[in-house]
């Protein structure tokens, strides 16, 4: 299905994906960033900061930013790398991915520039396919080494999810796993809780995570299901009140209605030999759930058994 391109008041191109069921997604060429995903009832499923800066040269806080070739401060580049602060292009050659006939999709590409090579001297092509289907949003990132020597990188798709009340949200699927706690000098711990719940700031990188994670929003009676491949780690982040007030591009109360659960490759950098390609996969979908009536068994969501 084709997509539409509109231009913001600032002249920034914005791609509109639509589905016959009524769902939609919006993608900025700047940063290759998904900034909206609405279901068939026109409810926004992604969080965007009330203080988002819709101008070039600065990433917008919210949606799904692409972190490449560096996650966070794990390197010498700007935080989370430069891909989210570059103008991407439409990709005219998305092969070898199969065509998407029944879904609205767009293929984007980012290639290394002369300026990029000054700070990160490695030639690359970063591709991203974004597809909208009934009840789901799929992102397929690919990195190709077009250099004559090997390089390594870390990567993440930062999913800012819209939730009703962070205090009423729980994450299933990360229990018993090891994680690095960024609030404790990246020390390694093992998750002891049956589920992750929120009553304070959290900033963790969970390691060797399963391919499916459930984010349960009790108040909205809705569960996000995150499926991923090629990105073994998962970042969980909420700034809580004090950090929210310290962030210039986040509203003081925004932390209450947002949660980041990222698909990532962080602990073990991805290594590509010349002309090799890495491919990841992420699918976000929502399922209705009723915590009060006990209709949702998270194990059914995670493992698919009755």
C-alpha positions as a Markdown table, in Angstrom:
| # | Residue | x | y | z |
|---|---|---|---|---|
| 1 | Unk | 0.0 | 0.0 | 0.0 |
| 2 | Unk | 1.3 | 3.5 | -0.8 |
| 3 | Unk | 2.1 | 6.1 | 1.7 |
| 4 | Unk | 1.6 | 9.9 | 1.8 |
| 5 | Unk | 4.3 | 12.5 | 2.4 |
| 6 | Unk | 3.3 | 15.8 | 4.0 |
| 7 | Unk | 5.5 | 18.7 | 5.1 |
| 8 | Unk | 5.4 | 20.2 | 8.6 |
| 9 | Unk | 5.3 | 24.0 | 9.1 |
| 10 | Unk | 9.1 | 23.8 | 9.4 |
| 11 | Unk | 9.3 | 22.1 | 6.0 |
| 12 | Unk | 10.3 | 18.7 | 7.5 |
| 13 | Unk | 8.9 | 15.8 | 5.5 |
| 14 | Unk | 6.6 | 13.5 | 7.3 |
| 15 | Unk | 5.4 | 10.1 | 6.1 |
| 16 | Unk | 1.9 | 9.0 | 6.8 |
| 17 | Unk | 1.1 | 5.2 | 6.9 |
| 18 | Unk | -2.5 | 4.2 | 7.1 |
| 19 | Unk | -4.4 | 0.9 | 7.5 |
| 20 | Unk | -7.9 | 0.0 | 6.3 |
| 21 | Unk | -8.9 | -0.7 | 9.9 |
| 22 | Unk | -8.3 | 3.0 | 10.7 |
| 23 | Unk | -4.9 | 2.7 | 12.4 |
| 24 | Unk | -2.1 | 5.0 | 11.3 |
| 25 | Unk | 1.6 | 5.8 | 11.9 |
| 26 | Unk | 3.7 | 8.9 | 11.2 |
| 27 | Unk | 7.4 | 8.8 | 10.4 |
| 28 | Unk | 9.9 | 11.7 | 10.2 |
| 29 | Unk | 12.6 | 11.5 | 7.6 |
| 30 | Unk | 14.6 | 13.5 | 10.1 |
| 31 | Unk | 16.0 | 10.7 | 12.3 |
| 32 | Unk | 14.0 | 8.0 | 10.6 |
| 33 | Unk | 11.8 | 8.4 | 13.7 |
| 34 | Unk | 8.3 | 7.1 | 14.2 |
| 35 | Unk | 6.5 | 9.8 | 16.1 |
| 36 | Unk | 2.9 | 8.5 | 16.1 |
| 37 | Unk | 1.1 | 5.2 | 16.1 |
| 38 | Unk | -2.6 | 5.2 | 16.5 |
| 39 | Unk | -5.0 | 2.2 | 16.7 |
| 40 | Unk | -8.2 | 1.8 | 14.9 |
| 41 | Unk | -10.0 | 3.9 | 17.6 |
| 42 | Unk | -7.5 | 6.7 | 16.9 |
| 43 | Unk | -5.9 | 6.3 | 20.4 |
| 44 | Unk | -2.2 | 7.3 | 20.4 |
| 45 | Unk | 0.0 | 4.4 | 21.5 |
| 46 | Unk | 3.3 | 6.1 | 21.5 |
| 47 | Unk | 4.4 | 8.8 | 23.9 |
| 48 | Unk | 5.7 | 12.2 | 22.7 |
| 49 | Unk | 7.0 | 14.7 | 25.2 |
| 50 | Unk | 4.9 | 17.8 | 25.8 |
| 51 | Unk | 8.1 | 19.7 | 25.3 |
| 52 | Unk | 9.3 | 17.9 | 22.1 |
| 53 | Unk | 11.4 | 20.2 | 19.8 |
| 54 | Unk | 10.1 | 19.8 | 16.3 |
| 55 | Unk | 13.2 | 21.3 | 14.6 |
| 56 | Unk | 16.3 | 19.9 | 12.9 |
| 57 | Unk | 19.5 | 19.4 | 14.7 |
| 58 | Unk | 17.8 | 17.9 | 17.7 |
| 59 | Unk | 16.1 | 14.6 | 18.3 |
| 60 | Unk | 12.5 | 14.6 | 19.5 |
| 61 | Unk | 11.9 | 12.9 | 22.8 |
| 62 | Unk | 9.3 | 10.3 | 22.2 |
| 63 | Unk | 8.1 | 8.0 | 19.5 |
| 64 | Unk | 10.8 | 5.4 | 18.4 |
| 65 | Unk | 14.2 | 7.0 | 18.0 |
| 66 | Unk | 17.0 | 5.0 | 16.3 |
| 67 | Unk | 20.2 | 4.7 | 18.3 |
| 68 | Unk | 23.2 | 4.0 | 16.0 |
| 69 | Unk | 26.1 | 3.5 | 16.0 |
| 70 | Unk | 26.3 | 4.0 | 19.7 |
| 71 | Unk | 23.8 | 3.5 | 22.5 |
| 72 | Unk | 23.9 | 6.0 | 25.4 |
| 73 | Unk | 27.4 | 7.1 | 26.3 |
| 74 | Unk | 29.0 | 3.8 | 25.6 |
| 75 | Unk | 31.6 | 5.3 | 23.3 |
| 76 | Unk | 33.1 | 8.6 | 22.1 |
| 77 | Unk | 30.2 | 9.8 | 20.0 |
| 78 | Unk | 27.3 | 12.0 | 20.9 |
| 79 | Unk | 24.8 | 10.3 | 23.2 |
| 80 | Unk | 22.9 | 7.6 | 21.4 |
| 81 | Unk | 24.9 | 8.1 | 18.2 |
| 82 | Unk | 24.1 | 10.4 | 15.2 |
| 83 | Unk | 21.5 | 8.5 | 13.3 |
| 84 | Unk | 18.6 | 10.1 | 15.1 |
| 85 | Unk | 20.0 | 13.5 | 14.2 |
| 86 | Unk | 20.4 | 13.0 | 10.5 |
| 87 | Unk | 18.0 | 13.5 | 7.5 |
| 88 | Unk | 17.3 | 10.1 | 6.1 |
| 89 | Unk | 16.2 | 9.3 | 2.5 |
| 90 | Unk | 13.6 | 7.1 | 0.9 |
| 91 | Unk | 15.2 | 3.8 | 0.0 |
| 92 | Unk | 14.6 | 2.9 | -3.7 |
| 93 | Unk | 16.3 | -0.5 | -3.3 |
| 94 | Unk | 15.1 | -2.3 | -0.1 |
| 95 | Unk | 16.0 | -5.8 | -1.4 |
| 96 | Unk | 16.6 | -8.4 | -0.2 |
| 97 | Unk | 13.5 | -7.8 | 2.0 |
| 98 | Unk | 10.4 | -9.3 | 0.4 |
| 99 | Unk | 7.8 | -6.8 | -0.8 |
| 100 | Unk | 5.0 | -5.8 | 1.5 |
| 101 | Unk | 1.7 | -6.1 | -0.3 |
| 102 | Unk | -1.0 | -6.1 | 2.3 |
| 103 | Unk | 0.6 | -3.5 | 4.7 |
| 104 | Unk | 1.3 | 0.1 | 4.4 |
| 105 | Unk | 5.1 | 0.5 | 4.6 |
| 106 | Unk | 8.1 | 2.7 | 3.9 |
| 107 | Unk | 11.8 | 1.9 | 3.4 |
| 108 | Unk | 14.3 | 4.4 | 4.6 |
| 109 | Unk | 18.1 | 4.6 | 4.3 |
| 110 | Unk | 20.9 | 6.5 | 5.9 |
| 111 | Unk | 24.4 | 6.5 | 4.5 |
| 112 | Unk | 27.6 | 7.8 | 6.1 |
| 113 | Unk | 28.5 | 11.3 | 5.1 |
| 114 | Unk | 31.9 | 13.1 | 5.0 |
| 115 | Unk | 31.0 | 14.7 | 8.4 |
| 116 | Unk | 30.1 | 11.4 | 9.9 |
| 117 | Unk | 33.3 | 9.8 | 8.7 |
| 118 | Unk | 35.3 | 12.5 | 10.6 |
| 119 | Unk | 33.8 | 11.4 | 13.9 |
| 120 | Unk | 33.2 | 7.7 | 13.1 |
| 121 | Unk | 35.5 | 6.7 | 10.2 |
| 122 | Unk | 33.5 | 3.7 | 9.0 |
| 123 | Unk | 31.4 | 3.6 | 5.8 |
| 124 | Unk | 27.9 | 2.1 | 6.3 |
| 125 | Unk | 24.4 | 1.9 | 5.0 |
| 126 | Unk | 21.6 | 1.9 | 7.6 |
| 127 | Unk | 18.2 | 0.8 | 6.3 |
| 128 | Unk | 14.9 | 0.8 | 8.1 |
| 129 | Unk | 11.6 | -0.7 | 7.0 |
| 130 | Unk | 8.5 | 0.5 | 8.9 |
| 131 | Unk | 5.3 | -1.4 | 8.3 |
| 132 | Unk | 1.8 | -0.8 | 9.6 |
| 133 | Unk | -0.6 | -3.7 | 9.9 |
| 134 | Unk | -3.9 | -4.3 | 11.7 |
| 135 | Unk | -3.0 | -3.8 | 15.4 |
| 136 | Unk | 0.8 | -3.9 | 14.9 |
| 137 | Unk | 3.8 | -1.8 | 13.9 |
| 138 | Unk | 6.9 | -3.6 | 12.6 |
| 139 | Unk | 10.4 | -2.1 | 12.2 |
| 140 | Unk | 13.2 | -4.0 | 10.4 |
| 141 | Unk | 16.6 | -2.3 | 10.8 |
| 142 | Unk | 19.6 | -3.4 | 8.7 |
| 143 | Unk | 23.2 | -2.2 | 8.8 |
| 144 | Unk | 25.6 | -3.0 | 6.0 |
| 145 | Unk | 29.4 | -2.5 | 6.2 |
| 146 | Unk | 30.4 | -0.8 | 3.0 |
| 147 | Unk | 33.9 | -0.2 | 4.3 |
| 148 | Unk | 37.1 | -2.2 | 3.5 |
| 149 | Unk | 37.6 | -3.1 | 7.2 |
| 150 | Unk | 35.5 | -4.5 | 9.9 |
| 151 | Unk | 33.6 | -2.4 | 12.4 |
| 152 | Unk | 31.4 | -2.8 | 15.5 |
| 153 | Unk | 28.4 | -0.9 | 16.8 |
| 154 | Unk | 25.7 | -0.9 | 19.4 |
| 155 | Unk | 22.1 | -0.3 | 18.5 |
| 156 | Unk | 18.7 | 0.3 | 19.9 |
| 157 | Unk | 15.1 | 1.1 | 19.0 |
| 158 | Unk | 13.9 | 3.2 | 21.9 |
| 159 | Unk | 10.2 | 2.6 | 22.3 |
| 160 | Unk | 8.5 | 5.4 | 24.2 |
| 161 | Unk | 5.1 | 3.8 | 25.0 |
| 162 | Unk | 2.1 | 5.7 | 26.1 |
| 163 | Unk | 0.6 | 4.4 | 29.4 |
| 164 | Unk | -2.2 | 5.5 | 31.6 |
| 165 | Unk | -0.3 | 5.7 | 34.9 |
| 166 | Unk | 3.3 | 4.4 | 35.3 |
| 167 | Unk | 2.4 | 3.2 | 38.8 |
| 168 | Unk | -0.2 | 0.9 | 37.3 |
| 169 | Unk | 2.1 | -0.8 | 34.8 |
| 170 | Unk | 4.0 | -4.0 | 35.0 |
| 171 | Unk | 6.5 | -5.8 | 32.7 |
| 172 | Unk | 6.4 | -9.5 | 32.3 |
| 173 | Unk | 9.2 | -11.6 | 30.7 |
| 174 | Unk | 12.3 | -10.1 | 32.3 |
| 175 | Unk | 12.1 | -11.9 | 35.7 |
| 176 | Unk | 15.2 | -13.8 | 36.8 |
| 177 | Unk | 17.4 | -12.1 | 34.2 |
| 178 | Unk | 20.7 | -10.2 | 34.8 |
| 179 | Unk | 20.7 | -6.5 | 34.2 |
| 180 | Unk | 23.1 | -3.5 | 34.3 |
| 181 | Unk | 21.8 | -0.8 | 36.5 |
| 182 | Unk | 22.7 | 2.6 | 35.1 |
| 183 | Unk | 21.8 | 4.3 | 38.4 |
| 184 | Unk | 24.3 | 2.1 | 40.2 |
| 185 | Unk | 27.4 | 2.7 | 38.0 |
| 186 | Unk | 26.3 | 0.0 | 35.6 |
| 187 | Unk | 26.8 | -2.7 | 38.2 |
| 188 | Unk | 25.3 | -6.1 | 37.3 |
| 189 | Unk | 22.3 | -7.5 | 39.2 |
| 190 | Unk | 19.8 | -10.3 | 38.9 |
| 191 | Unk | 16.1 | -9.4 | 38.7 |
| 192 | Unk | 14.4 | -10.9 | 41.8 |
| 193 | Unk | 10.8 | -9.6 | 41.3 |
| 194 | Unk | 8.1 | -11.7 | 39.6 |
| 195 | Unk | 7.4 | -8.6 | 37.4 |
| 196 | Unk | 8.9 | -5.2 | 37.0 |
| 197 | Unk | 6.7 | -2.4 | 38.6 |
| 198 | Unk | 7.4 | 1.3 | 39.0 |
| 199 | Unk | 7.6 | 3.5 | 42.1 |
| 200 | Unk | 10.9 | 5.3 | 41.4 |
| 201 | Unk | 13.4 | 6.1 | 38.6 |
| 202 | Unk | 14.6 | 3.1 | 36.7 |
| 203 | Unk | 17.3 | 2.8 | 34.1 |
| 204 | Unk | 18.4 | -0.7 | 33.3 |
| 205 | Unk | 19.8 | -2.9 | 30.5 |
| 206 | Unk | 18.4 | -6.4 | 30.8 |
| 207 | Unk | 20.6 | -9.0 | 29.1 |
| 208 | Unk | 19.9 | -12.0 | 27.0 |
| 209 | Unk | 16.2 | -11.3 | 27.0 |
| 210 | Unk | 13.4 | -13.4 | 25.4 |
| 211 | Unk | 12.0 | -12.7 | 22.0 |
| 212 | Unk | 8.7 | -11.6 | 23.6 |
| 213 | Unk | 8.0 | -9.1 | 26.4 |
| 214 | Unk | 4.6 | -8.0 | 27.7 |
| 215 | Unk | 3.9 | -4.5 | 29.1 |
| 216 | Unk | 0.6 | -4.6 | 31.0 |
| 217 | Unk | -1.3 | -1.4 | 31.5 |
| 218 | Unk | -3.9 | -2.2 | 34.1 |
| 219 | Unk | -5.9 | 1.0 | 33.9 |
| 220 | Unk | -6.2 | 1.0 | 30.2 |
| 221 | Unk | -6.8 | -2.7 | 30.2 |
| 222 | Unk | -4.3 | -3.0 | 27.4 |
| 223 | Unk | -1.1 | -4.9 | 27.0 |
| 224 | Unk | 1.8 | -4.1 | 24.6 |
| 225 | Unk | 3.5 | -7.1 | 23.3 |
| 226 | Unk | 7.1 | -6.5 | 22.1 |
| 227 | Unk | 8.6 | -9.2 | 19.8 |
| 228 | Unk | 12.2 | -8.8 | 18.7 |
| 229 | Unk | 15.0 | -10.7 | 16.9 |
| 230 | Unk | 18.6 | -9.8 | 16.5 |
| 231 | Unk | 18.6 | -7.5 | 19.5 |
| 232 | Unk | 19.2 | -9.6 | 22.6 |
| 233 | Unk | 19.0 | -6.8 | 25.2 |
| 234 | Unk | 16.1 | -4.8 | 26.5 |
| 235 | Unk | 16.4 | -1.3 | 28.1 |
| 236 | Unk | 13.8 | -0.3 | 30.7 |
| 237 | Unk | 13.6 | 3.4 | 31.5 |
| 238 | Unk | 11.4 | 5.9 | 33.3 |
| 239 | Unk | 12.9 | 9.1 | 34.7 |
| 240 | Unk | 10.4 | 9.6 | 37.6 |
| 241 | Unk | 9.8 | 13.1 | 39.0 |
| 242 | Unk | 13.2 | 14.5 | 39.8 |
| 243 | Unk | 14.9 | 13.5 | 36.6 |
| 244 | Unk | 11.8 | 14.6 | 34.6 |
| 245 | Unk | 12.2 | 18.1 | 36.0 |
| 246 | Unk | 15.9 | 18.1 | 35.1 |
| 247 | Unk | 15.3 | 17.2 | 31.4 |
| 248 | Unk | 14.6 | 20.3 | 29.4 |
| 249 | Unk | 12.7 | 18.5 | 26.7 |
| 250 | Unk | 10.4 | 16.6 | 29.0 |
| 251 | Unk | 7.4 | 18.0 | 30.9 |
| 252 | Unk | 7.5 | 17.8 | 34.7 |
| 253 | Unk | 4.5 | 15.4 | 34.7 |
| 254 | Unk | 5.3 | 13.5 | 31.5 |
| 255 | Unk | 7.0 | 10.6 | 33.4 |
| 256 | Unk | 3.6 | 9.5 | 34.6 |
| 257 | Unk | 2.3 | 8.6 | 31.2 |
| 258 | Unk | 5.4 | 7.1 | 29.5 |
| 259 | Unk | 7.6 | 4.0 | 29.6 |
| 260 | Unk | 10.6 | 3.1 | 27.5 |
| 261 | Unk | 11.1 | -0.6 | 26.7 |
| 262 | Unk | 13.8 | -0.8 | 24.0 |
| 263 | Unk | 15.0 | -3.5 | 21.7 |
| 264 | Unk | 18.8 | -3.3 | 21.8 |
| 265 | Unk | 22.1 | -4.9 | 21.2 |
| 266 | Unk | 24.3 | -3.3 | 23.8 |
| 267 | Unk | 26.3 | -5.8 | 26.0 |
| 268 | Unk | 28.0 | -7.5 | 23.0 |
| 269 | Unk | 28.7 | -5.0 | 20.2 |
| 270 | Unk | 27.6 | -6.2 | 16.7 |
| 271 | Unk | 30.6 | -6.8 | 14.5 |
| 272 | Unk | 30.4 | -6.7 | 10.7 |
| 273 | Unk | 33.2 | -7.7 | 8.3 |
| 274 | Unk | 33.4 | -5.7 | 5.0 |
| 275 | Unk | 30.2 | -6.0 | 3.0 |
| 276 | Unk | 28.4 | -8.0 | 5.7 |
| 277 | Unk | 24.9 | -7.1 | 6.8 |
| 278 | Unk | 23.2 | -7.3 | 10.2 |
| 279 | Unk | 19.4 | -7.4 | 10.4 |
| 280 | Unk | 17.1 | -6.9 | 13.4 |
| 281 | Unk | 13.4 | -7.2 | 13.8 |
| 282 | Unk | 10.8 | -5.6 | 16.1 |
| 283 | Unk | 7.1 | -5.9 | 16.2 |
| 284 | Unk | 4.8 | -4.0 | 18.6 |
| 285 | Unk | 1.2 | -5.0 | 19.0 |
| 286 | Unk | -1.5 | -4.5 | 21.5 |
| 287 | Unk | -4.0 | -6.9 | 23.0 |
| 288 | Unk | -7.0 | -6.1 | 25.1 |
| 289 | Unk | -6.7 | -7.3 | 28.7 |
| 290 | Unk | -8.7 | -6.9 | 31.9 |
| 291 | Unk | -6.7 | -7.1 | 35.0 |
| 292 | Unk | -9.8 | -6.8 | 37.3 |
| 293 | Unk | -11.6 | -9.8 | 35.8 |
| 294 | Unk | -8.4 | -11.8 | 35.5 |
| 295 | Unk | -8.9 | -12.4 | 31.8 |
| 296 | Unk | -5.2 | -11.8 | 31.1 |
| 297 | Unk | -2.7 | -14.4 | 32.0 |
| 298 | Unk | 0.6 | -12.9 | 31.1 |
| 299 | Unk | 2.0 | -16.3 | 30.5 |
| 300 | Unk | -0.5 | -16.8 | 27.7 |
| 301 | Unk | 0.8 | -13.5 | 26.1 |
| 302 | Unk | 4.4 | -14.4 | 26.5 |
| 303 | Unk | 4.4 | -18.1 | 25.8 |
| 304 | Unk | 1.1 | -18.6 | 23.9 |
| 305 | Unk | -0.3 | -21.5 | 25.8 |
| 306 | Unk | -3.8 | -21.8 | 27.2 |
